[in-house]
XYZ file of C-alpha atoms in Angstrom:
664
model
C -41.228 64.283 8.420
C -43.125 61.036 7.813
C -46.913 61.111 8.029
C -48.954 58.574 9.936
C -49.545 56.381 6.872
C -45.823 56.178 6.134
C -45.028 55.362 9.741
C -47.667 52.647 9.711
C -46.215 51.199 6.511
C -42.684 51.151 7.967
C -43.946 49.562 11.138
C -45.780 46.918 9.147
C -42.693 46.246 7.031
C -40.577 45.859 10.165
C -43.140 43.501 11.676
C -43.161 41.463 8.471
C -39.355 41.249 8.423
C -39.259 40.131 12.056
C -41.923 37.526 11.335
C -39.776 36.100 8.557
C -36.868 35.581 10.969
C -36.376 32.389 12.952
C -34.339 31.884 16.084
C -32.871 28.541 17.014
C -29.926 26.847 18.694
C -27.220 25.433 16.450
C -23.676 24.065 16.373
C -21.134 26.036 14.355
C -19.380 24.116 11.603
C -16.216 25.660 10.185
C -14.758 25.267 6.702
C -11.348 25.760 5.102
C -12.677 29.132 3.895
C -13.786 32.036 6.123
C -17.489 31.208 6.055
C -19.251 28.432 7.961
C -22.572 26.761 8.626
C -25.035 26.583 11.498
C -26.164 22.983 12.053
C -29.640 23.150 13.564
C -31.040 20.451 15.842
C -33.463 19.417 13.098
C -30.565 18.713 10.739
C -30.766 21.834 8.573
C -27.556 23.625 7.569
C -27.727 27.416 7.305
C -24.958 29.544 5.806
C -22.958 31.762 8.200
C -21.224 34.667 6.395
C -17.537 35.426 7.118
C -18.196 38.455 9.336
C -20.487 36.422 11.573
C -18.019 33.512 11.730
C -15.557 35.862 13.454
C -17.829 35.678 16.518
C -17.474 31.936 17.090
C -15.245 28.883 16.950
C -16.059 25.604 15.216
C -18.205 23.304 17.418
C -19.527 26.241 19.487
C -23.180 25.914 20.419
C -24.892 29.240 19.734
C -28.250 30.871 19.281
C -28.716 32.156 15.748
C -31.175 34.368 13.967
C -32.093 32.899 10.592
C -33.169 35.504 8.092
C -33.863 35.640 4.382
C -31.191 36.803 1.966
C -30.942 37.247 -1.771
C -31.848 34.516 -4.260
C -34.369 32.960 -1.855
C -31.549 31.787 0.417
C -31.213 32.134 4.169
C -28.305 33.139 6.357
C -27.651 32.817 10.089
C -26.540 35.655 12.355
C -24.918 34.591 15.633
C -26.686 36.270 18.559
C -25.559 34.446 21.695
C -22.949 31.914 22.841
C -24.437 28.969 24.715
C -21.402 26.696 25.080
C -17.869 26.562 23.724
C -16.247 23.106 24.075
C -12.822 24.273 22.897
C -10.373 23.325 25.628
C -6.601 23.432 25.551
C -5.046 22.973 22.118
C -1.705 23.214 20.378
C -0.274 25.568 17.808
C 2.718 27.608 16.778
C 3.565 31.169 17.771
C 3.879 33.765 15.017
C 4.686 37.464 15.184
C 3.250 40.422 13.295
C 5.055 43.624 14.208
C 5.193 43.736 17.974
C 2.061 41.605 18.374
C 2.293 37.876 19.155
C -0.261 35.384 17.885
C -0.785 31.640 17.998
C -1.673 29.784 14.816
C -3.985 27.022 16.121
C -3.433 23.456 14.995
C -7.162 22.802 14.711
C -9.274 21.648 11.763
C -11.473 24.393 10.293
C -9.918 27.118 12.461
C -7.434 28.947 10.270
C -7.380 32.319 12.062
C -4.580 33.606 14.262
C -5.384 34.264 17.922
C -3.845 37.255 19.686
C -1.745 36.604 22.805
C -1.701 39.625 25.120
C 1.656 40.378 26.816
C 0.560 39.156 30.254
C -0.442 35.733 28.850
C 2.707 34.915 26.823
C 4.533 32.941 29.533
C 7.950 33.595 27.975
C 6.975 32.295 24.528
C 9.088 33.164 21.478
C 8.292 33.323 17.798
C 8.392 29.842 16.253
C 7.693 28.006 19.512
C 5.277 25.095 19.475
C 2.908 25.594 22.383
C -0.041 24.369 24.385
C -2.600 27.091 24.897
C -6.196 27.882 25.792
C -8.767 30.560 25.006
C -8.459 33.632 27.214
C -11.244 35.632 25.610
C -14.037 34.372 23.382
C -14.816 36.425 20.236
C -18.620 36.431 20.680
C -18.772 40.172 21.515
C -16.433 41.824 19.056
C -14.847 39.072 16.975
C -11.453 39.555 18.645
C -10.411 36.388 20.476
C -7.397 36.092 22.742
C -5.334 33.071 23.798
C -3.047 32.326 26.725
C 0.038 30.124 26.746
C -0.122 27.064 29.016
C 3.320 25.745 28.156
C 6.028 25.590 25.533
C 6.585 22.202 23.867
C 9.723 23.258 22.005
C 10.894 24.606 18.672
C 12.395 23.263 15.452
C 15.770 22.776 17.171
C 14.366 20.701 20.044
C 15.434 17.031 19.648
C 12.336 14.902 19.128
C 10.017 17.893 18.695
C 7.935 15.809 16.267
C 7.129 13.256 18.957
C 6.745 15.784 21.760
C 4.380 17.966 19.769
C 2.250 15.017 18.607
C 1.948 13.845 22.219
C 0.783 17.310 23.275
C -1.591 17.711 20.328
C -3.320 14.393 20.918
C -3.218 14.655 24.720
C -0.985 11.627 25.263
C 0.635 11.828 28.668
C 3.826 10.193 29.902
C 3.033 11.061 33.518
C 1.007 9.057 36.029
C -1.332 10.788 38.461
C -0.622 10.823 42.184
C -3.589 8.545 42.954
C -2.374 6.008 40.380
C 1.086 6.137 41.920
C -0.370 5.460 45.379
C -2.366 2.516 44.013
C 0.782 1.145 42.381
C 2.838 1.372 45.583
C 0.057 -0.326 47.538
C -0.359 -3.157 45.043
C 3.367 -3.819 44.780
C 3.606 -3.984 48.564
C 0.538 -6.138 49.181
C 0.099 -8.413 46.136
C 1.818 -11.803 46.347
C 0.491 -13.664 43.286
C 3.176 -16.361 43.491
C 1.684 -17.449 46.830
C -1.679 -18.220 45.221
C -2.318 -21.953 45.628
C -4.303 -22.026 42.390
C -1.127 -21.430 40.412
C 0.624 -24.426 38.920
C 4.370 -24.673 39.277
C 5.798 -24.853 35.747
C 9.274 -23.669 36.650
C 10.717 -26.999 35.500
C 9.782 -26.270 31.857
C 12.546 -24.671 29.800
C 10.733 -21.516 28.723
C 12.685 -18.973 26.683
C 11.707 -15.505 25.493
C 12.435 -14.426 21.921
C 12.220 -10.693 21.351
C 14.164 -7.642 20.192
C 17.498 -7.340 21.966
C 16.565 -4.085 23.723
C 13.091 -5.185 24.869
C 12.543 -4.916 28.623
C 8.753 -5.389 28.865
C 8.930 -9.088 27.921
C 5.347 -10.302 27.803
C 5.673 -13.874 26.498
C 7.895 -16.926 26.724
C 7.737 -20.210 24.787
C 8.349 -23.880 25.351
C 7.560 -26.848 23.098
C 7.950 -30.587 23.462
C 7.581 -33.395 20.957
C 4.793 -35.925 21.629
C 3.621 -39.004 19.740
C 1.173 -37.238 17.416
C 2.664 -33.756 17.205
C 3.767 -31.226 19.787
C 2.660 -29.615 23.013
C 3.186 -25.871 22.881
C 3.290 -23.860 26.101
C 2.881 -20.098 25.715
C 3.438 -18.176 28.947
C 2.038 -14.645 29.018
C 2.886 -12.022 31.631
C 0.115 -11.529 34.199
C -0.218 -7.844 35.174
C -3.870 -8.368 36.151
C -2.594 -10.020 39.339
C -1.226 -6.666 40.505
C -4.000 -4.299 39.443
C -7.319 -3.815 41.198
C -10.050 -3.087 38.638
C -11.624 -0.628 41.065
C -8.497 1.523 41.341
C -7.309 4.790 39.826
C -4.396 2.896 38.317
C -6.755 0.621 36.392
C -8.796 3.570 35.131
C -5.599 5.284 34.017
C -4.538 2.153 32.115
C -7.951 1.911 30.492
C -7.781 5.555 29.388
C -4.408 4.945 27.714
C -5.556 1.806 25.941
C -2.159 0.909 24.487
C 1.546 1.579 24.644
C 2.336 4.181 22.015
C 5.547 3.698 20.048
C 7.183 6.699 18.411
C 10.591 6.611 16.742
C 12.879 7.284 19.685
C 10.153 7.555 22.352
C 7.649 5.224 24.020
C 4.594 6.003 26.126
C 3.977 2.738 28.036
C 0.469 1.612 28.934
C 1.655 0.344 32.314
C 4.075 1.944 34.760
C 7.573 0.619 34.091
C 7.739 -0.787 37.629
C 5.137 -3.301 36.428
C 5.889 -3.734 32.736
C 9.685 -4.003 33.022
C 10.384 -5.068 36.583
C 7.597 -6.947 38.354
C 5.638 -8.588 35.530
C 8.132 -8.973 32.672
C 9.126 -12.600 32.067
C 12.766 -11.834 32.731
C 15.520 -14.409 32.518
C 15.973 -16.416 35.696
C 13.095 -14.817 37.619
C 9.984 -16.602 38.912
C 6.988 -14.801 37.494
C 3.204 -15.182 37.576
C 1.870 -16.021 34.127
C -1.245 -17.034 32.269
C -0.172 -20.123 30.346
C -1.867 -21.662 27.342
C -0.997 -25.293 26.662
C -1.854 -26.236 23.074
C -1.664 -29.559 21.325
C -0.589 -29.107 17.710
C -0.977 -32.115 15.426
C 1.596 -33.392 12.972
C -0.382 -31.612 10.244
C -0.203 -28.282 12.111
C -3.825 -28.199 13.230
C -4.486 -26.465 16.545
C -6.221 -29.042 18.706
C -7.021 -29.304 22.391
C -5.872 -26.500 24.665
C -5.894 -25.483 28.294
C -5.489 -22.133 30.043
C -3.958 -22.112 33.508
C -2.543 -19.685 36.018
C 1.039 -20.680 36.692
C 4.469 -19.735 37.937
C 7.186 -19.921 35.280
C 10.906 -19.204 35.084
C 12.385 -18.136 31.751
C 15.697 -19.850 31.100
C 17.001 -17.245 28.663
C 16.275 -13.911 27.006
C 17.018 -14.630 23.348
C 17.058 -12.062 20.569
C 15.354 -12.438 17.207
C 18.721 -11.969 15.533
C 20.546 -14.735 17.420
C 17.666 -17.213 17.125
C 17.422 -16.485 13.410
C 21.128 -17.165 12.945
C 20.772 -20.429 14.844
C 17.718 -21.605 12.890
C 19.336 -20.777 9.551
C 22.556 -22.605 10.469
C 24.743 -19.507 10.647
C 25.644 -19.773 14.335
C 25.674 -22.523 16.992
C 25.898 -20.135 19.955
C 22.473 -21.262 21.228
C 23.216 -24.999 21.247
C 22.429 -25.118 24.975
C 18.811 -24.326 24.038
C 18.747 -26.663 21.058
C 16.016 -29.009 22.362
C 13.245 -26.410 22.875
C 14.344 -24.343 19.850
C 14.330 -27.329 17.481
C 10.877 -28.342 18.726
C 9.618 -24.778 18.307
C 11.020 -24.617 14.784
C 9.374 -27.875 13.670
C 6.159 -26.776 15.342
C 6.316 -23.422 13.530
C 6.695 -25.095 10.143
C 3.636 -27.255 10.775
C 1.522 -24.324 12.016
C 2.527 -22.130 9.098
C 1.911 -24.804 6.482
C -1.533 -25.565 7.908
C -2.494 -21.894 7.909
C -1.290 -21.416 4.343
C -3.340 -24.427 3.217
C -6.512 -23.767 5.191
C -6.675 -20.088 6.082
C -5.319 -16.741 4.873
C -1.753 -15.638 5.586
C -0.684 -12.044 5.071
C 1.892 -11.787 2.331
C 5.350 -10.691 3.423
C 6.036 -7.115 2.379
C 9.401 -5.462 2.290
C 9.866 -3.505 5.503
C 12.146 -0.626 6.412
C 14.048 0.256 9.569
C 14.674 3.881 10.520
C 18.107 4.494 12.020
C 17.819 7.547 14.254
C 20.633 9.961 15.082
C 21.433 11.560 18.437
C 19.190 14.501 17.515
C 16.233 12.098 17.088
C 16.148 12.721 13.339
C 16.369 10.031 10.659
C 20.005 9.325 9.875
C 19.242 6.716 7.211
C 16.691 4.043 6.321
C 17.479 0.364 5.791
C 15.274 -2.210 4.056
C 14.925 -5.575 5.781
C 12.989 -8.815 5.522
C 11.054 -10.354 8.400
C 13.278 -12.904 10.109
C 12.417 -16.580 10.485
C 12.546 -16.178 14.265
C 9.925 -13.404 14.091
C 7.640 -15.612 12.013
C 8.087 -18.428 14.543
C 6.960 -16.238 17.436
C 4.122 -14.832 15.330
C 2.701 -18.291 14.602
C 2.817 -19.234 18.284
C 0.997 -16.018 19.199
C -1.677 -16.562 16.538
C -2.292 -20.096 17.803
C -2.659 -18.778 21.360
C -5.011 -15.991 20.304
C -7.161 -18.513 18.433
C -7.431 -20.615 21.588
C -8.364 -17.553 23.649
C -11.179 -16.760 21.219
C -12.404 -20.356 21.288
C -12.332 -20.380 25.083
C -14.301 -17.145 25.389
C -16.825 -18.247 22.756
C -17.355 -21.688 24.285
C -17.922 -20.160 27.724
C -20.307 -17.487 26.411
C -18.060 -14.651 27.568
C -18.499 -11.066 26.377
C -15.207 -10.910 24.510
C -13.368 -8.942 23.581
C -13.233 -10.663 20.204
C -11.496 -9.337 17.115
C -13.826 -9.654 14.145
C -13.363 -8.748 10.512
C -16.546 -8.803 8.387
C -14.639 -8.848 5.090
C -16.417 -6.993 2.312
C -18.370 -3.896 3.266
C -22.077 -4.538 3.608
C -22.951 -1.394 1.647
C -20.661 -2.434 -1.227
C -21.820 -6.013 -1.851
C -23.315 -5.211 -5.272
C -20.128 -3.434 -6.295
C -18.119 -6.388 -5.003
C -20.156 -8.817 -7.105
C -19.652 -6.684 -10.213
C -15.904 -6.489 -9.538
C -15.692 -10.278 -9.267
C -17.800 -10.780 -12.411
C -15.459 -8.510 -14.377
C -12.149 -9.935 -13.196
C -12.653 -13.432 -11.717
C -16.032 -14.745 -12.922
C -15.220 -18.233 -11.597
C -15.653 -16.911 -8.037
C -19.151 -15.459 -8.420
C -20.750 -18.680 -7.137
C -18.827 -18.364 -3.852
C -20.473 -16.696 -0.867
C -18.292 -13.752 0.259
C -20.127 -13.674 3.597
C -18.905 -17.173 4.509
C -15.367 -17.765 5.757
C -14.529 -20.420 3.163
C -16.081 -18.406 0.347
C -14.199 -15.276 1.306
C -10.972 -17.258 1.660
C -11.260 -18.790 -1.799
C -12.132 -15.426 -3.367
C -9.093 -13.738 -1.822
C -6.815 -16.600 -2.820
C -7.983 -16.283 -6.411
C -7.444 -12.535 -6.398
C -3.922 -13.066 -5.012
C -2.741 -15.495 -7.704
C 0.483 -14.248 -9.302
C -0.740 -14.996 -12.836
C -3.463 -12.320 -12.706
C -2.964 -9.577 -15.298
C -3.986 -6.907 -12.769
C -3.095 -6.491 -9.064
C -6.580 -7.610 -8.063
C -5.768 -8.222 -4.406
C -4.680 -4.622 -3.969
C -7.539 -3.294 -6.070
C -10.189 -4.888 -3.873
C -8.948 -3.196 -0.668
C -11.329 -0.269 -1.148
C -14.254 -2.675 -0.757
C -13.092 -4.152 2.553
C -13.944 -3.274 6.145
C -11.515 -2.957 9.037
C -11.159 -5.333 11.960
C -13.041 -4.327 15.106
C -13.481 -5.263 18.761
C -16.815 -6.901 19.637
C -18.445 -8.584 22.612
C -19.984 -11.238 20.366
C -17.861 -13.871 18.601
C -17.717 -13.608 14.842
C -15.470 -14.561 11.952
C -12.186 -12.867 11.183
C -12.374 -12.886 7.395
C -8.943 -11.358 6.949
C -7.393 -14.492 8.467
C -10.211 -16.856 7.378
C -10.822 -17.909 10.977
C -14.136 -18.567 12.696
C -13.046 -16.747 15.873
C -10.114 -14.584 16.913
C -8.999 -12.498 19.874
C -5.818 -10.950 21.298
C -4.318 -12.079 24.591
C -0.530 -12.193 24.179
C 0.417 -8.556 24.958
C -1.289 -7.525 28.227
C 1.670 -5.323 29.186
C 1.142 -3.207 26.073
C -2.504 -3.528 25.003
C -5.640 -2.965 27.061
C -7.690 -5.334 24.857
C -5.334 -8.183 25.790
C -5.519 -7.094 29.431
C -9.323 -7.401 29.258
C -9.079 -10.895 27.750
C -6.897 -11.940 30.699
C -9.489 -10.631 33.147
C -12.181 -12.632 31.371
C -10.174 -15.859 31.155
C -9.160 -15.699 34.810
C -12.732 -14.994 35.896
C -13.884 -18.092 34.001
C -11.069 -20.182 35.478
C -12.275 -19.110 38.944
C -15.827 -20.214 38.174
C -17.183 -16.714 37.668
C -19.179 -15.388 34.717
C -17.278 -13.872 31.816
C -19.436 -10.795 31.417
C -16.893 -8.149 32.383
C -16.743 -6.358 29.014
C -19.345 -4.066 27.436
C -19.440 -2.878 23.838
C -19.266 0.751 24.993
C -15.890 -0.039 26.609
C -14.603 -1.507 23.351
C -15.919 1.438 21.325
C -14.029 3.854 23.568
C -10.935 1.691 23.244
C -11.248 1.864 19.469
C -11.370 5.659 19.660
C -8.239 5.768 21.830
C -6.370 3.481 19.445
C -7.350 5.747 16.552
C -5.959 8.757 18.432
C -2.707 6.899 19.152
C -2.344 5.920 15.483
C -2.975 9.503 14.393
C -0.318 10.794 16.784
C 2.376 8.362 15.652
C 1.465 8.809 11.986
C 1.780 12.585 12.223
C 5.153 12.391 13.991
C 6.448 9.845 11.456
C 5.345 11.947 8.480
C 6.938 15.044 9.967
C 10.231 13.189 10.474
C 10.021 11.664 6.993
C 9.385 15.071 5.429
C 12.470 16.515 7.101
C 14.531 13.554 5.934
C 13.359 13.992 2.340
C 13.983 17.740 2.521
C 17.587 17.102 3.598
C 18.026 14.721 0.676
C 16.810 17.447 -1.673
C 19.196 20.134 -0.448
C 21.508 21.530 -3.077
C 21.118 22.678 -6.661
C 20.384 19.261 -8.152
C 17.322 17.691 -6.571
C 17.077 13.888 -6.831
C 14.299 11.934 -8.494
C 12.774 9.078 -6.517
C 11.575 5.785 -7.932
C 8.247 4.820 -6.439
C 5.366 2.381 -6.707
C 1.697 3.392 -6.851
C -0.086 1.979 -3.788
C -3.550 3.536 -4.037
C -5.509 5.358 -6.741
C -8.510 7.681 -6.452
C -10.146 10.334 -8.594
C -7.755 13.067 -7.352
C -4.438 11.294 -7.854
C -2.513 8.453 -6.282
C -0.391 7.458 -3.307
C 3.164 6.290 -3.868
C 5.755 4.434 -1.795
C 9.415 5.192 -2.471
C 11.252 2.006 -3.406
C 14.499 2.774 -1.596
C 13.065 3.941 1.723
C 9.399 2.908 1.985
C 8.364 6.535 2.616
C 5.038 7.433 1.098
C 3.057 10.447 -0.057
C 0.527 11.707 -2.579
C 0.663 12.844 -6.196
C -2.182 15.313 -6.811
C -3.217 15.189 -10.472
C -5.875 17.859 -10.052
C -3.073 20.385 -10.539
C -2.000 18.798 -13.832
C -2.851 20.663 -17.073
C -4.214 17.424 -18.512
C -7.555 16.021 -17.379
C -7.554 12.464 -16.071
C -10.485 10.067 -15.957
C -10.672 7.655 -13.023
C -11.689 4.027 -13.551
C -12.412 2.304 -10.262
C -12.724 -1.094 -11.966
C -9.085 -1.018 -13.086
C -7.761 1.317 -10.338
C -6.321 3.649 -12.958
C -6.177 7.272 -14.070
C -5.937 7.996 -17.797
C -5.452 11.122 -19.926
C -4.905 11.461 -23.641
C -1.158 10.863 -23.272
C -0.597 9.155 -19.923
C -1.920 6.347 -17.754
C -1.281 5.468 -14.121
C -2.503 2.336 -12.357
C -2.056 0.454 -9.113
C 1.417 -1.127 -8.690
C 2.889 0.834 -11.616
C 6.345 2.277 -11.003
C 6.808 6.025 -11.445
C 9.474 8.664 -10.858
C 8.643 11.581 -8.605
C 10.067 14.736 -7.074
C 9.541 15.709 -3.448
C 7.608 18.989 -3.125
C 7.166 19.284 0.643
C 4.667 18.335 3.347
C 1.252 19.638 4.333
C 1.121 20.388 8.100
C -2.672 20.797 7.866
C -2.958 17.193 6.616
C -0.832 15.400 9.216
C 2.359 16.336 7.346
C 1.525 14.136 4.359
C 4.332 14.290 1.794
C 3.502 15.804 -1.581
C 5.187 14.539 -4.743
C 5.069 15.610 -8.385
C 5.775 13.504 -11.454
C 9.045 13.644 -13.329
C 8.465 14.904 -16.856
C 7.689 12.082 -19.299
C 6.547 9.709 -16.561
C 3.568 7.469 -17.305
C 3.432 8.032 -21.050
C 1.279 5.565 -22.961
C 3.145 3.319 -25.408
C 2.828 4.540 -29.014
C 0.097 2.877 -31.026
C 1.188 0.562 -33.816
C 0.748 2.014 -37.287
C -1.909 0.669 -39.613
C 0.842 -0.488 -42.017
C 2.517 -2.496 -39.275
C -0.777 -4.116 -38.285
C -1.480 -4.956 -41.930
C 1.921 -6.626 -42.274
C 1.223 -8.727 -39.195
């Protein structure tokens, strides 16, 4: 039995230990391992041991007790759950004995979640599912999930697309309130009766698009004038049918873009609008926003005018047929010879002027996936961009330039598309790169449009010993939406915007709202930067969804090619190099993946100035060709393909002997 002194000492020790503890609110951060970290509001990160991590999910807000541990370190014990933001999520069902679990498709949550019998909703092992948390693990570390719905399984046609849609919360359905708004607008809106619209139905507009396209959002007409051409670009006008204070508009804004999967499309607008009412269909009178542009003999974009109009497309032409006509392979389109010949001459002038004065993206070999009835890749065909596609592209660029000029001149709040060029935090590194490889450009100002243009042209010269244009990509920013006009360095233009695809892109839809407001004498202040930031986030989500589905499909295609005893080697080109390895693109199919050199017995040193990895026996650099084997895909990394090098690949050339050098 302890005496009073011993009891007092124990009590004092307990008081001291409690005094050394700290309680605070924190957000749980998971890791690929079983442990995690508590991120306190003051920015501190405190280690959470594996047993404690069983009580929470990543991103949970909890109250923790911070206490001292060995080696003068601290650890956090989770005491109370404050908020758990984890909503519905996706995963795959797995079985262990008679118990059913879901393996969540969530970053930093690698544990299986038990599904009790009453919450299984008919699910089977191997099903891809949507689910939600039924029981949080805060009390005993034993979470439970419930099944909300089954997406499909490996045998479901198009499971890659369906699962990506579910994972990234991309919906094909329209809410009941949006449907009611649509029915009302279609019944009440009569934009062709608007007296402010000009009647341009006498102009011989034609649309040039893919043969299967139904949501035709532009049509073209050109005429020859004394000092060049007049180009008329008619753009579908869905803003005439959509009230910006409606549920339908909010639904469109939340989608942000049409999302194109291989074999599936999630349209931004209801098809009643995008394919029926607004599409610039052959022979139908349609409301349009028309841009009339004067293009000089030298290809310079001159005066322009935006107008609301009524147009009637004379024909729905396909890229293929127009290309055959322009290249002299077919005279089927002779009835449209006058506008097509004018458009072709106009295109040549526009393209030449851009090549001489701005920056034009180099043509890269593209690939077309031919899908089978089961929505899997049957085969892949390489193809070159057609002349007809380039023609339409130049007309769209000219129109977008005029839209940006119009918004800037009127002081409107965008949206503009800006591209700052080199990253602001990498300017010193950029200067060093230029000094090493193209010292003649160091006097140029990379922050000015002309300086940036001349630098990039120099880097792109074919006589460079290294692929400098590709090497500099790591130092560049991405294009972004802004409310303030600014240069688009990637195209070497002072201003740029997007207005030619309002049926498919919310940014273009917003530009139409701004232009029409200005045409009506109103202020062009309808767009806020917060709106554009949210749009950027939605576009990122859409890109992630399509990328994941494409990689999953590509991985299955490669796996089928590798069936059998003899697995094929693939010739590939290195497209990006970092300290861990390099990305490759297969030459015959355009499919890409990663070669991880961290697993290689040899140690490689990374040189960012030459974009290369070198060991004692081998060297790999940007644009080098290599041979690889397909090893599989990583579902945890958006199904990125993993490749390994064929033995003997990348060997350095043997050094010349001293005797040989002496003879020389």
